Structure formats: structure tokens, C-alpha cells
Amino acid sequence: MTMTLRRADAITSVSLDDHVAAALSLVQQTEVCSVPLAEATGLVLADDLTAPGFLPAFDNAAMDGYAVHHADLAGTGGVPVHLPLADEIAACSTLPPPLRRGTAAPIMTGAPLPQGATAVVPIEHTLDTTAGVELPVVVPAGQHVRRRGQEHLPGDVLLGRGRLLRPVDLAVLAAAGISTAPVHRRPRVAVLGTGTELVAPGERRVDGAVHDANTTLLATLVRTYGADVTTLPPTADDRPDVLRHLVERAAATHDLVVTAGGVSAGTHEVVRLALDRRGSHFHPVAISPGAPQGLGTVAGTPLLALPGNPSAALVSCAMFVRPVVLALAGRGAAESGWTSVTLAQSLDRRPDRTRILPVLLEERGGRTLALECGSAHRLESFAAGEAIVRLEPGDHPVRAGSRVPALRL
Ligand SMILES: Nc1nc2c(c(=O)[nH]1)N[C@H]1C(S)=C(S)[C@@H](COP(=O)(O)OP(=O)(O)OC[C@H]3O[C@@H](n4cnc5c(N)ncnc54)[C@H](O)[C@@H]3O)O[C@H]1N2
Ligand code: MOO
């Protein structure tokens, strides 16, 4: 008996989450290196960093004014006190002489508090007199004094391993006297478009040709994930040999190679022809848009082969390239960037695949509402929106008011 099988029946698609897991299984975090603070924003700390000393390193004035012993101002029956002046203390790198009881030392913000002083009186609460300075009657001990070690003590953990370094974190390290940070090296990603029809933006387009949107799209998007990106010139559809050579060369010097186009079911699928069953495999993933995908390694370097339709390339980049780049950089799953939003309208699902849709976000009544903003097969819909939402496979629409995962683009 002869059995006919429609080709589509022979190809089982992989779930979105399984494809992400397979991609992540190829990843090893980049090695640890020490970088100057100025270059560490957006990198992940590879070790706990502890304070080498006290901060502040010495007691100092929190206000411009007068350093006093608080007890010298008390017990005058409500009459303001007049004290003679001691030498002025400015912020400098030497310690001032001790304060003699019964005197007030003019002091500047940040200057070391002289030994024997217990408080600082702000200048605007004082009056100059011929004999010195008139001071208020009651000043609590410790007023406007920043105590040694009140921010941190030697050995305190300043920042924990795994932290994504932000400018404020780097300032914390600088304030503690630390000049470099041990981080996972910024991942290096090579991006390569494909298609004989492609011409560069700015170049004259002849009939049948298409301006290359994916190289710009993928390079700029992947940079926002914190990677250094190299773009390679698009490869023609009839040159799998050239593509293989380019990908192998890129794999030797990058942590990830991303291609776009040439993965579906035609006869000129250059990426597929060059790489299928040479460390990579190609299959549909249960996602729309972005179903045709390839995945594997080239000389040990992970490769993600995305579909060529620009909206499918965009969705694939957000769903697959992004987690891989974050994992390479040592960033934990907790920082996935996905949040939950409320649907402002009912949205149809697909029974067999996850739908990814561009949406507008609107803050209303303490909730973030998601509003559909056009077809997911048009790049411009994503430009009109601010985020994508993920609708799991199902037979019935997801109702208005339901919460769904969203990722800002
Ligand atoms: N028989 C089937 N055909 C197709 C299937 C399928 O399952 N069976 N899947 C469709 C889906 S879904 C997509 S997405 C595309 C993906 O195809 P490829 O990855 O092979 O991409 P290409 O054929 O190279 O290009 C598709 C489309 O995108 C344009 N393109 C490609 N690169 C760029 C670029 N850099 N800038 C702008 N536009 C680009 C290209 O000109 C084509 O129009 O396959 C479907 N077909
Ligand atoms: O992935 Mo493709 O769904 O046609 O754009």
C-alpha cells in the first residue's frame, strides 16, 4: 500500500520555550576580565566586591558653618551664646588641630571635623559679631556630622556577584576607592543578512531588489542587549560556500553568530544549504511570526539562523537572540525584562503556536494596558508599538482584562 504524506505533516514544530532552552544550552558565559569603571556600565559583576575601608573615611561636616562642642551652647537660660573663633577648616587632605572648648571653628561641607567637636551649626543659623559668632542655644550632639563608616565599614559587601552594573553602582565603587570591576566580557556578536535581492539602504534599487532592513535591525537591536556587534555584508542566495566561509570566520572571533534569511523551504535557502547537519539543524518553531528557525554551533560557537521577513527577524531576535546574549553576558533569568500587562481588548490566539503581537502601552487606573497596533507581519506595526505581548497557543481568544507577558522593545 502506498501512503502519501503531506510534507508539512512530516515536519513537527518545536515549542517556543523548547527552542529557547535549546539555544541557551549552547551558551557559556564569556570569560571574566577586569575593566575600568568607565567601561563597566551594562556589564555583569563576576564577583562580590567588598569595601576596602570606611566611608566616610573620617567624621566630617555635612554643612558649611561652625564646628562646636554642643555642650558649650547649652545652659545659658535661653540667651544665645557668643563664642570666639578658631582657625577655619576647609575640605583638604590634612587633619585640622583639635577644637579648643569654648571656641567655634568655621568649617566647610566635607571638611574633617576637628577632634573635640561634636556638632556643626549651619552658617545661616549664626550671626557674625565683633567677638566671634553668635550661636543658637540648643544644638544636639551629632547635628550635621557625617560619621566615619556611616555608609559602609571595611569588608562590607558593596555589590554582589551577578549584578548588572549601572552608573550609580560604579559611583559606589569609585567612592570606595575601587577603580576596576571584575566583569563578564561584553559578548561579541556577528550579524549576517542573506539574499541576492538585497541592496544597502542609500543605494539605488533596481526592480526586484529590496533594501536591506535586517542588518540595521539586528545590529542595533543586539547592541541594546549589551553586545558588541560586527555586521558582515549580505551573502547571495546561490553562494552557500561563501556563507559557510563567512560564518566559520566569524565564529572564530565572536561569541554568537546570527544570520537572517535563507532558512525556510525554498530551493535557494542559503543558510540552510550551507549549515544544515553541519552542527546546526533547521525546523519550524511554534511561533508566529518567525516560524522557520535554525540553531546549532559552528566550531563551538553558537549560531542562531533567523527567518528573513523583517518582522519575523525582529520577533526571533527578541525571543531567541536576546536571552542568548544576556546569558553570554552572565545575566540571570530574573532579569529577563518580561513584565505582565493587561489586555485592553480581546485578542485571537492560534491553536498551534504562540502569537507575538506588537502593542501600545497605556497607563490607566494603576494598570498598564496593552492595545493592539497592527499586523505582526508588518515591521511598521512594531515601530508604532512600544512592546510585544505573547499569547500562548489556544482555541479561544484571550479576553480583555487578562494579564499577558510583555517585553518592551
Ligand atoms: N513553503 C514555505 N514557505 C515559507 C515558509 C514555510 O514554512 N513554508 N515560511 C514562511 C515564513 S513564516 C517566513 S518568515 C519566511 C522566511 O524565509 P527565509 O528565512 O528563507 O527568508 P528569505 O526567503 O530569505 O526572505 C523572506 C522575505 O524577507 C525578505 N528579506 C530577507 N532578508 C531581508 C533583509 N535583510 N531586509 C529586508 N527584507 C529581507 C526577502 O526579500 C523575502 O521577501 O519564509 C516563508 N516561506
Ligand atoms: O515568520 Mo513568517 O511568520 O511569515 O513572517
PDB file of N, CA and C in Angstrom, residues 44-108:
ATOM      1  N   VAL A  44      28.117  42.569  33.692  1.00  0.00           N
ATOM      2  CA  VAL A  44      27.687  41.849  34.890  1.00  0.00           C
ATOM      3  C   VAL A  44      28.882  41.562  35.786  1.00  0.00           C
ATOM      4  N   LEU A  45      28.739  41.910  37.052  1.00  0.00           N
ATOM      5  CA  LEU A  45      29.801  41.718  38.030  1.00  0.00           C
ATOM      6  C   LEU A  45      30.019  40.218  38.239  1.00  0.00           C
ATOM      7  N   ALA A  46      31.280  39.784  38.162  1.00  0.00           N
ATOM      8  CA  ALA A  46      31.571  38.353  38.233  1.00  0.00           C
ATOM      9  C   ALA A  46      31.965  37.909  39.638  1.00  0.00           C
ATOM     10  N   ASP A  47      32.075  38.859  40.573  1.00  0.00           N
ATOM     11  CA  ASP A  47      32.486  38.527  41.935  1.00  0.00           C
ATOM     12  C   ASP A  47      31.877  39.553  42.889  1.00  0.00           C
ATOM     13  N   ASP A  48      31.722  39.158  44.183  1.00  0.00           N
ATOM     14  CA  ASP A  48      31.309  40.149  45.177  1.00  0.00           C
ATOM     15  C   ASP A  48      32.420  41.182  45.317  1.00  0.00           C
ATOM     16  N   LEU A  49      32.040  42.436  45.479  1.00  0.00           N
ATOM     17  CA  LEU A  49      33.056  43.464  45.739  1.00  0.00           C
ATOM     18  C   LEU A  49      32.854  44.004  47.146  1.00  0.00           C
ATOM     19  N   THR A  50      33.924  43.951  47.969  1.00  0.00           N
ATOM     20  CA  THR A  50      33.821  44.397  49.363  1.00  0.00           C
ATOM     21  C   THR A  50      34.579  45.708  49.548  1.00  0.00           C
ATOM     22  N   ALA A  51      34.155  46.435  50.561  1.00  0.00           N
ATOM     23  CA  ALA A  51      34.734  47.758  50.810  1.00  0.00           C
ATOM     24  C   ALA A  51      36.129  47.615  51.389  1.00  0.00           C
ATOM     25  N   PRO A  52      37.117  48.328  50.828  1.00  0.00           N
ATOM     26  CA  PRO A  52      38.467  48.263  51.390  1.00  0.00           C
ATOM     27  C   PRO A  52      38.609  49.110  52.669  1.00  0.00           C
ATOM     28  N   GLY A  53      37.702  50.056  52.902  1.00  0.00           N
ATOM     29  CA  GLY A  53      37.867  50.926  54.077  1.00  0.00           C
ATOM     30  C   GLY A  53      36.538  51.468  54.550  1.00  0.00           C
ATOM     31  N   PHE A  54      36.607  52.499  55.420  1.00  0.00           N
ATOM     32  CA  PHE A  54      35.391  53.147  55.924  1.00  0.00           C
ATOM     33  C   PHE A  54      34.915  54.193  54.917  1.00  0.00           C
ATOM     34  N   LEU A  55      33.606  54.408  54.826  1.00  0.00           N
ATOM     35  CA  LEU A  55      33.074  55.558  54.099  1.00  0.00           C
ATOM     36  C   LEU A  55      31.965  56.175  54.943  1.00  0.00           C
ATOM     37  N   PRO A  56      32.005  57.464  55.275  1.00  0.00           N
ATOM     38  CA  PRO A  56      33.162  58.328  55.079  1.00  0.00           C
ATOM     39  C   PRO A  56      34.388  57.779  55.823  1.00  0.00           C
ATOM     40  N   ALA A  57      35.565  58.192  55.337  1.00  0.00           N
ATOM     41  CA  ALA A  57      36.798  57.704  55.942  1.00  0.00           C
ATOM     42  C   ALA A  57      37.094  58.425  57.253  1.00  0.00           C
ATOM     43  N   PHE A  58      36.439  59.580  57.481  1.00  0.00           N
ATOM     44  CA  PHE A  58      36.643  60.350  58.721  1.00  0.00           C
ATOM     45  C   PHE A  58      35.350  61.108  59.002  1.00  0.00           C
ATOM     46  N   ASP A  59      35.153  61.484  60.279  1.00  0.00           N
ATOM     47  CA  ASP A  59      33.993  62.321  60.633  1.00  0.00           C
ATOM     48  C   ASP A  59      34.145  63.645  59.892  1.00  0.00           C
ATOM     49  N   ASN A  60      33.056  64.153  59.329  1.00  0.00           N
ATOM     50  CA  ASN A  60      33.180  65.437  58.606  1.00  0.00           C
ATOM     51  C   ASN A  60      31.878  66.222  58.649  1.00  0.00           C
ATOM     52  N   ALA A  61      31.981  67.474  58.264  1.00  0.00           N
ATOM     53  CA  ALA A  61      30.839  68.394  58.344  1.00  0.00           C
ATOM     54  C   ALA A  61      29.891  68.145  57.186  1.00  0.00           C
ATOM     55  N   ALA A  62      28.586  68.141  57.483  1.00  0.00           N
ATOM     56  CA  ALA A  62      27.591  67.975  56.416  1.00  0.00           C
ATOM     57  C   ALA A  62      27.067  69.326  55.949  1.00  0.00           C
ATOM     58  N   MET A  63      27.492  70.412  56.589  1.00  0.00           N
ATOM     59  CA  MET A  63      27.025  71.757  56.241  1.00  0.00           C
ATOM     60  C   MET A  63      28.194  72.729  56.352  1.00  0.00           C
ATOM     61  N   ASP A  64      28.098  73.823  55.578  1.00  0.00           N
ATOM     62  CA  ASP A  64      29.017  74.944  55.801  1.00  0.00           C
ATOM     63  C   ASP A  64      28.548  75.644  57.072  1.00  0.00           C
ATOM     64  N   GLY A  65      29.455  75.925  58.018  1.00  0.00           N
ATOM     65  CA  GLY A  65      29.025  76.580  59.260  1.00  0.00           C
ATOM     66  C   GLY A  65      30.139  76.585  60.280  1.00  0.00           C
ATOM     67  N   TYR A  66      29.785  76.179  61.510  1.00  0.00           N
ATOM     68  CA  TYR A  66      30.759  76.226  62.612  1.00  0.00           C
ATOM     69  C   TYR A  66      30.783  74.877  63.318  1.00  0.00           C
ATOM     70  N   ALA A  67      31.995  74.383  63.553  1.00  0.00           N
ATOM     71  CA  ALA A  67      32.168  73.166  64.362  1.00  0.00           C
ATOM     72  C   ALA A  67      32.227  73.604  65.814  1.00  0.00           C
ATOM     73  N   VAL A  68      31.426  72.978  66.656  1.00  0.00           N
ATOM     74  CA  VAL A  68      31.341  73.370  68.071  1.00  0.00           C
ATOM     75  C   VAL A  68      31.287  72.114  68.943  1.00  0.00           C
ATOM     76  N   HIS A  69      31.463  72.320  70.244  1.00  0.00           N
ATOM     77  CA  HIS A  69      31.084  71.271  71.188  1.00  0.00           C
ATOM     78  C   HIS A  69      29.684  71.623  71.649  1.00  0.00           C
ATOM     79  N   HIS A  70      28.726  70.728  71.487  1.00  0.00           N
ATOM     80  CA  HIS A  70      27.321  71.095  71.712  1.00  0.00           C
ATOM     81  C   HIS A  70      27.090  71.591  73.133  1.00  0.00           C
ATOM     82  N   ALA A  71      27.871  71.087  74.077  1.00  0.00           N
ATOM     83  CA  ALA A  71      27.648  71.459  75.477  1.00  0.00           C
ATOM     84  C   ALA A  71      28.022  72.924  75.714  1.00  0.00           C
ATOM     85  N   ASP A  72      28.880  73.500  74.834  1.00  0.00           N
ATOM     86  CA  ASP A  72      29.257  74.910  75.004  1.00  0.00           C
ATOM     87  C   ASP A  72      28.085  75.850  74.719  1.00  0.00           C
ATOM     88  N   LEU A  73      27.053  75.354  74.071  1.00  0.00           N
ATOM     89  CA  LEU A  73      25.927  76.209  73.698  1.00  0.00           C
ATOM     90  C   LEU A  73      24.760  76.069  74.674  1.00  0.00           C
ATOM     91  N   ALA A  74      24.801  75.059  75.508  1.00  0.00           N
ATOM     92  CA  ALA A  74      23.651  74.759  76.379  1.00  0.00           C
ATOM     93  C   ALA A  74      23.748  75.528  77.700  1.00  0.00           C
ATOM     94  N   GLY A  75      22.666  75.569  78.426  1.00  0.00           N
ATOM     95  CA  GLY A  75      22.662  76.066  79.806  1.00  0.00           C
ATOM     96  C   GLY A  75      22.867  77.557  79.923  1.00  0.00           C
ATOM     97  N   THR A  76      22.417  78.318  78.913  1.00  0.00           N
ATOM     98  CA  THR A  76      22.584  79.765  79.003  1.00  0.00           C
ATOM     99  C   THR A  76      21.253  80.458  79.277  1.00  0.00           C
ATOM    100  N   GLY A  77      20.271  79.700  79.706  1.00  0.00           N
ATOM    101  CA  GLY A  77      18.968  80.261  80.069  1.00  0.00           C
ATOM    102  C   GLY A  77      18.278  80.933  78.900  1.00  0.00           C
ATOM    103  N   GLY A  78      18.448  80.395  77.750  1.00  0.00           N
ATOM    104  CA  GLY A  78      17.716  80.898  76.591  1.00  0.00           C
ATOM    105  C   GLY A  78      18.402  82.069  75.902  1.00  0.00           C
ATOM    106  N   VAL A  79      19.546  82.505  76.371  1.00  0.00           N
ATOM    107  CA  VAL A  79      20.265  83.617  75.727  1.00  0.00           C
ATOM    108  C   VAL A  79      21.275  83.032  74.733  1.00  0.00           C
ATOM    109  N   PRO A  80      21.273  83.534  73.477  1.00  0.00           N
ATOM    110  CA  PRO A  80      22.237  82.972  72.518  1.00  0.00           C
ATOM    111  C   PRO A  80      23.675  83.132  73.008  1.00  0.00           C
ATOM    112  N   VAL A  81      24.501  82.169  72.605  1.00  0.00           N
ATOM    113  CA  VAL A  81      25.889  82.121  73.075  1.00  0.00           C
ATOM    114  C   VAL A  81      26.780  82.844  72.071  1.00  0.00           C
ATOM    115  N   HIS A  82      27.810  83.495  72.572  1.00  0.00           N
ATOM    116  CA  HIS A  82      28.831  84.081  71.695  1.00  0.00           C
ATOM    117  C   HIS A  82      30.117  83.323  71.923  1.00  0.00           C
ATOM    118  N   LEU A  83      30.720  82.836  70.849  1.00  0.00           N
ATOM    119  CA  LEU A  83      31.997  82.119  71.013  1.00  0.00           C
ATOM    120  C   LEU A  83      33.061  82.769  70.131  1.00  0.00           C
ATOM    121  N   PRO A  84      34.294  82.833  70.622  1.00  0.00           N
ATOM    122  CA  PRO A  84      35.395  83.292  69.774  1.00  0.00           C
ATOM    123  C   PRO A  84      35.713  82.240  68.712  1.00  0.00           C
ATOM    124  N   LEU A  85      36.320  82.717  67.634  1.00  0.00           N
ATOM    125  CA  LEU A  85      36.569  81.809  66.503  1.00  0.00           C
ATOM    126  C   LEU A  85      37.914  81.094  66.613  1.00  0.00           C
ATOM    127  N   ALA A  86      37.903  79.837  66.192  1.00  0.00           N
ATOM    128  CA  ALA A  86      39.153  79.091  65.991  1.00  0.00           C
ATOM    129  C   ALA A  86      39.493  79.196  64.502  1.00  0.00           C
ATOM    130  N   ASP A  87      40.619  78.599  64.085  1.00  0.00           N
ATOM    131  CA  ASP A  87      41.024  78.670  62.669  1.00  0.00           C
ATOM    132  C   ASP A  87      40.004  77.961  61.770  1.00  0.00           C
ATOM    133  N   GLU A  88      39.855  78.495  60.572  1.00  0.00           N
ATOM    134  CA  GLU A  88      38.912  77.914  59.598  1.00  0.00           C
ATOM    135  C   GLU A  88      39.411  76.533  59.130  1.00  0.00           C
ATOM    136  N   ILE A  89      38.440  75.634  58.896  1.00  0.00           N
ATOM    137  CA  ILE A  89      38.787  74.287  58.401  1.00  0.00           C
ATOM    138  C   ILE A  89      38.125  74.092  57.032  1.00  0.00           C
ATOM    139  N   ALA A  90      38.954  73.918  56.010  1.00  0.00           N
ATOM    140  CA  ALA A  90      38.411  73.683  54.664  1.00  0.00           C
ATOM    141  C   ALA A  90      38.566  72.195  54.335  1.00  0.00           C
ATOM    142  N   ALA A  91      37.803  71.751  53.293  1.00  0.00           N
ATOM    143  CA  ALA A  91      37.987  70.364  52.828  1.00  0.00           C
ATOM    144  C   ALA A  91      39.379  70.282  52.215  1.00  0.00           C
ATOM    145  N   CYS A  92      40.252  69.507  52.790  1.00  0.00           N
ATOM    146  CA  CYS A  92      41.611  69.358  52.274  1.00  0.00           C
ATOM    147  C   CYS A  92      42.110  67.994  52.725  1.00  0.00           C
ATOM    148  N   SER A  93      43.348  67.719  52.431  1.00  0.00           N
ATOM    149  CA  SER A  93      43.774  66.357  52.722  1.00  0.00           C
ATOM    150  C   SER A  93      44.574  66.235  54.027  1.00  0.00           C
ATOM    151  N   THR A  94      44.505  67.251  54.872  1.00  0.00           N
ATOM    152  CA  THR A  94      45.185  67.097  56.178  1.00  0.00           C
ATOM    153  C   THR A  94      44.146  67.239  57.283  1.00  0.00           C
ATOM    154  N   LEU A  95      44.461  66.720  58.440  1.00  0.00           N
ATOM    155  CA  LEU A  95      43.515  66.789  59.558  1.00  0.00           C
ATOM    156  C   LEU A  95      43.732  68.092  60.322  1.00  0.00           C
ATOM    157  N   PRO A  96      42.646  68.738  60.773  1.00  0.00           N
ATOM    158  CA  PRO A  96      42.775  70.010  61.491  1.00  0.00           C
ATOM    159  C   PRO A  96      43.224  69.759  62.933  1.00  0.00           C
ATOM    160  N   PRO A  97      43.738  70.811  63.619  1.00  0.00           N
ATOM    161  CA  PRO A  97      44.062  70.642  65.038  1.00  0.00           C
ATOM    162  C   PRO A  97      42.786  70.461  65.841  1.00  0.00           C
ATOM    163  N   PRO A  98      42.873  69.899  67.058  1.00  0.00           N
ATOM    164  CA  PRO A  98      41.673  69.707  67.874  1.00  0.00           C
ATOM    165  C   PRO A  98      41.006  71.049  68.187  1.00  0.00           C
ATOM    166  N   LEU A  99      39.696  71.000  68.417  1.00  0.00           N
ATOM    167  CA  LEU A  99      38.926  72.223  68.741  1.00  0.00           C
ATOM    168  C   LEU A  99      39.083  72.503  70.242  1.00  0.00           C
ATOM    169  N   ARG A 100      39.489  73.732  70.569  1.00  0.00           N
ATOM    170  CA  ARG A 100      39.540  74.105  71.983  1.00  0.00           C
ATOM    171  C   ARG A 100      38.120  74.331  72.468  1.00  0.00           C
ATOM    172  N   ARG A 101      37.774  73.809  73.651  1.00  0.00           N
ATOM    173  CA  ARG A 101      36.447  74.042  74.231  1.00  0.00           C
ATOM    174  C   ARG A 101      36.208  75.539  74.344  1.00  0.00           C
ATOM    175  N   GLY A 102      34.955  75.944  74.103  1.00  0.00           N
ATOM    176  CA  GLY A 102      34.616  77.358  74.221  1.00  0.00           C
ATOM    177  C   GLY A 102      34.955  78.155  72.973  1.00  0.00           C
ATOM    178  N   THR A 103      35.302  77.473  71.880  1.00  0.00           N
ATOM    179  CA  THR A 103      35.529  78.182  70.611  1.00  0.00           C
ATOM    180  C   THR A 103      34.676  77.519  69.529  1.00  0.00           C
ATOM    181  N   ALA A 104      34.516  78.241  68.398  1.00  0.00           N
ATOM    182  CA  ALA A 104      33.783  77.710  67.235  1.00  0.00           C
ATOM    183  C   ALA A 104      34.706  77.816  66.033  1.00  0.00           C
ATOM    184  N   ALA A 105      34.872  76.707  65.294  1.00  0.00           N
ATOM    185  CA  ALA A 105      35.759  76.732  64.122  1.00  0.00           C
ATOM    186  C   ALA A 105      34.914  76.807  62.851  1.00  0.00           C
ATOM    187  N   PRO A 106      35.107  77.882  62.053  1.00  0.00           N
ATOM    188  CA  PRO A 106      34.403  77.910  60.760  1.00  0.00           C
ATOM    189  C   PRO A 106      34.790  76.642  59.970  1.00  0.00           C
ATOM    190  N   ILE A 107      33.808  75.973  59.419  1.00  0.00           N
ATOM    191  CA  ILE A 107      34.099  74.695  58.742  1.00  0.00           C
ATOM    192  C   ILE A 107      33.273  74.601  57.466  1.00  0.00           C
ATOM    193  N   MET A 108      33.858  73.983  56.437  1.00  0.00           N
ATOM    194  CA  MET A 108      33.191  73.846  55.141  1.00  0.00           C
ATOM    195  C   MET A 108      32.654  72.412  54.989  1.00  0.00           C
TER     196      MET A 108
END
